[in-house]
Short mmCIF file of C-alpha atoms and ligand atoms in Angstrom, two decimals:
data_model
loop_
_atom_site.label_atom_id
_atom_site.label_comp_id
_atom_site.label_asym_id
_atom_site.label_seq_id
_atom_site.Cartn_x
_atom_site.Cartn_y
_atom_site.Cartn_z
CA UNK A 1 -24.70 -13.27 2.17
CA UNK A 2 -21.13 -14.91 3.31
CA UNK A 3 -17.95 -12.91 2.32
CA UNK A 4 -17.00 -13.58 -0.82
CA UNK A 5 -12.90 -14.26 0.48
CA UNK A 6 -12.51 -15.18 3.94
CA UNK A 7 -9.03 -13.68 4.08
CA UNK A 8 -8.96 -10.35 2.91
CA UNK A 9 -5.56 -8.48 2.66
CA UNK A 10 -4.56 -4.78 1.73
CA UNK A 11 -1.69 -2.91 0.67
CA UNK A 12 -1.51 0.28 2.71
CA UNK A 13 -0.76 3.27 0.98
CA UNK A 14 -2.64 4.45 -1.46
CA UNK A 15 -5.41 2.01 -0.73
CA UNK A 16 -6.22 2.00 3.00
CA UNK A 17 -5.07 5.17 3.74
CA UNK A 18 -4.08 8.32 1.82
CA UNK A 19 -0.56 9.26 1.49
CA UNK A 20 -0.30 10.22 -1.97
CA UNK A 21 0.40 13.73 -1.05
CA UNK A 22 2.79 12.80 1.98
CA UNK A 23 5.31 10.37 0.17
CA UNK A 24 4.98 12.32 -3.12
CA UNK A 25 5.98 15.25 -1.04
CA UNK A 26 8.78 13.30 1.12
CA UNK A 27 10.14 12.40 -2.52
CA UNK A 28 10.48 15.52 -3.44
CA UNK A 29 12.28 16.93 -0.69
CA UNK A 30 15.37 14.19 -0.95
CA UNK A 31 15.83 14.57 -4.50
CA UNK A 32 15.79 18.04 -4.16
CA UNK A 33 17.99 18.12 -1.21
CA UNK A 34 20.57 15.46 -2.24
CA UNK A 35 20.80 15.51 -5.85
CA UNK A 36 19.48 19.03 -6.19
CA UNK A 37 16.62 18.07 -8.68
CA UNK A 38 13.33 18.94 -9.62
CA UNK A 39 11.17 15.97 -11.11
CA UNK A 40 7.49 15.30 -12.25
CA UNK A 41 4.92 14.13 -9.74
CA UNK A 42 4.93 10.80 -12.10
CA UNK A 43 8.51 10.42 -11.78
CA UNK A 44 8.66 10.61 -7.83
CA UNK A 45 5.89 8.28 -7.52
CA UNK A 46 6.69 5.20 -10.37
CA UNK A 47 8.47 3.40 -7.93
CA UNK A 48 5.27 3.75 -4.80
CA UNK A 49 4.77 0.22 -3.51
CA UNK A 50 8.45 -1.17 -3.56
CA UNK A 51 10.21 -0.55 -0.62
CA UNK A 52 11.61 2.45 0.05
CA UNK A 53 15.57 1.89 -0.44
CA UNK A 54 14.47 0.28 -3.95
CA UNK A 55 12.78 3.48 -4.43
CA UNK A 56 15.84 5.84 -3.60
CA UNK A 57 17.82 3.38 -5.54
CA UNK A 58 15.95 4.47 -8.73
CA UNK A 59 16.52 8.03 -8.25
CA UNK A 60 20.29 7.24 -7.69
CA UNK A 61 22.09 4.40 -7.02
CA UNK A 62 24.79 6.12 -5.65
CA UNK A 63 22.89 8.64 -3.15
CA UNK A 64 20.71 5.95 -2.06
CA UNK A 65 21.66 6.15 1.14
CA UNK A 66 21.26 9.67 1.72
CA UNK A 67 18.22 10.07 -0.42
CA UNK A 68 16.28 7.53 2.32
CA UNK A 69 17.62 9.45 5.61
CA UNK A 70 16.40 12.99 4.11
CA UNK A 71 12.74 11.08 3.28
CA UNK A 72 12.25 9.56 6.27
CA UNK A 73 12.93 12.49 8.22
CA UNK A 74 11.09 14.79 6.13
CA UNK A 75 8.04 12.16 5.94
CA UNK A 76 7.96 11.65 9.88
CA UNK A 77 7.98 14.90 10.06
CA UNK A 78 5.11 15.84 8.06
CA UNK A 79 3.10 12.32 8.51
CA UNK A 80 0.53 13.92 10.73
CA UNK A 81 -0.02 16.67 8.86
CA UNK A 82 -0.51 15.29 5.14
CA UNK A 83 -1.80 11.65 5.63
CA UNK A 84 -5.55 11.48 5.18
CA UNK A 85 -8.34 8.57 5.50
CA UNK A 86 -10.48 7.67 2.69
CA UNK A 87 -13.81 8.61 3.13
CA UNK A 88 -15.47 4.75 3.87
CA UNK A 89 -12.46 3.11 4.30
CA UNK A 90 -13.01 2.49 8.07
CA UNK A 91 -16.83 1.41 7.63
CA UNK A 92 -15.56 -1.28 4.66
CA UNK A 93 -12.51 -2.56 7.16
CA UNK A 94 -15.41 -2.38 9.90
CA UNK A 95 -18.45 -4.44 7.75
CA UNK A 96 -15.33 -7.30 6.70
CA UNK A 97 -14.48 -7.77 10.40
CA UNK A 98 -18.53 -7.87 11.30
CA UNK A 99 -19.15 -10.28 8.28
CA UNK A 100 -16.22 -12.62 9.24
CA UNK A 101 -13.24 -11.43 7.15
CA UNK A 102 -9.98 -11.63 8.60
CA UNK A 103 -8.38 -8.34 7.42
CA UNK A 104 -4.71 -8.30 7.21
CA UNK A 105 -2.15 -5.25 5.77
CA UNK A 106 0.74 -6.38 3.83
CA UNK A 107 2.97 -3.53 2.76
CA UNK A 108 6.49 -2.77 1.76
CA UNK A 109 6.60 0.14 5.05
CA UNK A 110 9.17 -0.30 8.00
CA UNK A 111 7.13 -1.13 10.86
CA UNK A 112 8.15 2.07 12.55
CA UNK A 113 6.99 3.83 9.58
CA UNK A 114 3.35 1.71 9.80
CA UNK A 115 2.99 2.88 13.03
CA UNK A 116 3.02 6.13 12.17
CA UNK A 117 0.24 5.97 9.86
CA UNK A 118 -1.68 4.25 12.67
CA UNK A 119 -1.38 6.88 15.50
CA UNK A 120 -2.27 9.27 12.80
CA UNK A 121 -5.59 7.50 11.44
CA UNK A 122 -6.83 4.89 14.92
CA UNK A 123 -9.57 4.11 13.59
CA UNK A 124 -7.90 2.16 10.29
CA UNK A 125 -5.89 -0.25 13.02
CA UNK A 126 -8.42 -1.38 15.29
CA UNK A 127 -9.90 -3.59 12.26
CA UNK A 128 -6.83 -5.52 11.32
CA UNK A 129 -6.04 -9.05 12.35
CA UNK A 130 -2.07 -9.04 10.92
CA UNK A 131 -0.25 -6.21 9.47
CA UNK A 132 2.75 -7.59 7.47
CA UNK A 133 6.06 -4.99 7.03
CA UNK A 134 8.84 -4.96 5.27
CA UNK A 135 11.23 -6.15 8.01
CA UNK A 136 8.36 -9.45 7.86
CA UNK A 137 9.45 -11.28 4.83
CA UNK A 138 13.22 -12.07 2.73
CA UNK A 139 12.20 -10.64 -0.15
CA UNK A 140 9.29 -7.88 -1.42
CA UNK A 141 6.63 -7.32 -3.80
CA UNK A 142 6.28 -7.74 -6.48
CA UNK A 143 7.83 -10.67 -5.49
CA UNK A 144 4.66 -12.97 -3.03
CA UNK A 145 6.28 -13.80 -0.14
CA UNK A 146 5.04 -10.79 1.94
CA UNK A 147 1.62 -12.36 0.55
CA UNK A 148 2.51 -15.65 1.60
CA UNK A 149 3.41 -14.17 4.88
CA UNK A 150 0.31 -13.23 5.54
CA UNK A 151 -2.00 -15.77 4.51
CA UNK A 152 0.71 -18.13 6.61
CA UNK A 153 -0.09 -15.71 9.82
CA UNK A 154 -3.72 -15.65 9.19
CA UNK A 155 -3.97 -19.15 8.78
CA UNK A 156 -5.50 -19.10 4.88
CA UNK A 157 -4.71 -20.53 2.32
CA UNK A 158 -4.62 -18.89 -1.60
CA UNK A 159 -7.87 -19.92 -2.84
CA UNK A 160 -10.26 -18.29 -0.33
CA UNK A 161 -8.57 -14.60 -0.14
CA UNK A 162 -7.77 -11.73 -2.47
CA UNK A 163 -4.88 -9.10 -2.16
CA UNK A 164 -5.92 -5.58 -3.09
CA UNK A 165 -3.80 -2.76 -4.13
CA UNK A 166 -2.78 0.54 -6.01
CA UNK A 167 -0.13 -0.11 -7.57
CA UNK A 168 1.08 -2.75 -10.13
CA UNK A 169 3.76 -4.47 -7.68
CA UNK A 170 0.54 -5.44 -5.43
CA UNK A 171 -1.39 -7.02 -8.73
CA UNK A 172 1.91 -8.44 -9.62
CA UNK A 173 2.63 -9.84 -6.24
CA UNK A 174 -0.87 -10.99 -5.26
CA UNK A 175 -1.15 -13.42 -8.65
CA UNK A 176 2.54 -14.81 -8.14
CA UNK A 177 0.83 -16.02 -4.48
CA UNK A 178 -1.94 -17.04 -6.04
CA UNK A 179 -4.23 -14.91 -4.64
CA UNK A 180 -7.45 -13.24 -5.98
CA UNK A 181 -6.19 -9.40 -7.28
CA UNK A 182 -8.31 -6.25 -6.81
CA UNK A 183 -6.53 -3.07 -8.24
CA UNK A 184 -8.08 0.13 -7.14
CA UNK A 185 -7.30 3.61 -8.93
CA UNK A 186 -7.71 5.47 -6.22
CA UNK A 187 -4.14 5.58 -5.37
CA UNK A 188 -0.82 6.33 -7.15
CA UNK A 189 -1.53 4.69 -10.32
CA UNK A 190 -4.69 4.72 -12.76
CA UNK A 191 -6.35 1.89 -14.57
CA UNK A 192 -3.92 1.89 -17.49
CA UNK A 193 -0.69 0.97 -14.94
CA UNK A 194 -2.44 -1.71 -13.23
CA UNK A 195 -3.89 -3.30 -16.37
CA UNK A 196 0.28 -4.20 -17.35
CA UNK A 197 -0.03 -6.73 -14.49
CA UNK A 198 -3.21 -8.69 -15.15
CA UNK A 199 -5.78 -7.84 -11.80
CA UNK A 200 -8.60 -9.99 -11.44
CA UNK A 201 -10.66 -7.01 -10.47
CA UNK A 202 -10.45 -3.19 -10.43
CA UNK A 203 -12.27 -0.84 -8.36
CA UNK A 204 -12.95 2.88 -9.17
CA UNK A 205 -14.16 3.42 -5.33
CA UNK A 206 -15.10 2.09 -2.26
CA UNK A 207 -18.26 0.74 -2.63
CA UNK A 208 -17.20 -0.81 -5.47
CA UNK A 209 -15.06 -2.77 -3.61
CA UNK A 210 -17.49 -3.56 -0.75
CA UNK A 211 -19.74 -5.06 -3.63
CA UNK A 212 -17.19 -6.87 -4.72
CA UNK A 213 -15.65 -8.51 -0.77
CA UNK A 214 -19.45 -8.48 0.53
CA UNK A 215 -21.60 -8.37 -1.94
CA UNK A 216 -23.58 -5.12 -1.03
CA UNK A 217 -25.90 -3.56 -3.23
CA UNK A 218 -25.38 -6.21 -5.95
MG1 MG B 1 0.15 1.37 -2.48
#
């Protein structure tokens, strides 16, 4: 059976690989260092999926600054110690580059910070055709052009590929490009947060979402 999208693209965290302990974490140290807070796991993490000076913003507009330098320290720091692979992840990424796929990343991480996550999980890398940063497009998701980016560099065009994602800038951010949407709640937010921003699909786990890119066991 062909692919169902030709062009498949994924957000990064939360979805591809698993850093909801590592940026929750990295959250929780700047707060806690710069405006001497405590917060709620739910409060450090609405904001997951925006890029991460929008994030700091949210905590303060004023210490935004200083929030991101005592994150990014503290989550370089710790990557390789707290960032795990979902279990199937690398056989999906593996079984859409066999069947065809082009598999591309678009997230809102710096590229240093991308590479991180890649020398820390090899395996997740060697199956992607385009990885799309923040420093790769004007503006961010939700907004589409890191979408647009993408299916640009891969050559594809709206109608034959699908954006998938944890959180409910991806959803939001995949239908402004026009793009099939496939929210999975195996990341920072559940079914309920995704739901506010209309996905085409959602996916409780991995196979789920093979069935729905490939096709398998349907
Ligand atoms: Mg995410």
């Amino acid at each position: 059976m062909p692919p169902r999208f030709s062009t498949v693209l994924f957000d990064l965290d939360g979805t591809v690989v698993d850093t909801v302990a590592l940026i929750r974490e990295s959250h929780r140290h700047a707060v806690r260092t710069v405006l001497g807070v405590e917060m709620s796991d739910e409060e450090l993490t609405a904001n997951v999926g925006r890029p991460l000076i929008d994030q700091m913003r949210a905590f303060s507009e004023e210490h935004a600054e200083a929030l991101l330098v005592e994150q990014r320290a503290w989550n370089h720091a710790h990557t390789a110690e707290l960032i795990a692979g979902y279990p199937g992840m690398d056989g999906l990424l593996g079984r859409l580059h066999e069947a065809g796929c082009r598999v591309g990343i678009v997230t809102s991480k710096s590229r240093p910070t991308v590479q991180l996550a890649f020398d820390a999980l090899p395996d997740i890398a060697r199956h992607l055709d385009d990885v799309v940063g923040l420093e790769d497009s004007a503006t961010h998701k939700p907004g589409p052009e890191p979408v647009q980016v993408a299916l640009a560099n891969l050559g594809a065009t709206p109608e034959d590929a699908c954006y998938v994602g944890d959180a409910p800038f991806d959803i939001a951010a995949g239908n402004a490009a026009g793009v099939t949407t496939i929210g999975v709640t195996w990341g920072f937010f559940d079914q309920a947060a995704l739901d506010t921003e209309h996905p085409d699909l959602v996916a409780h786990d991995i196979p789920a979402l093979e069935a729905m890119l490939l096709g398998a066991g349907e």
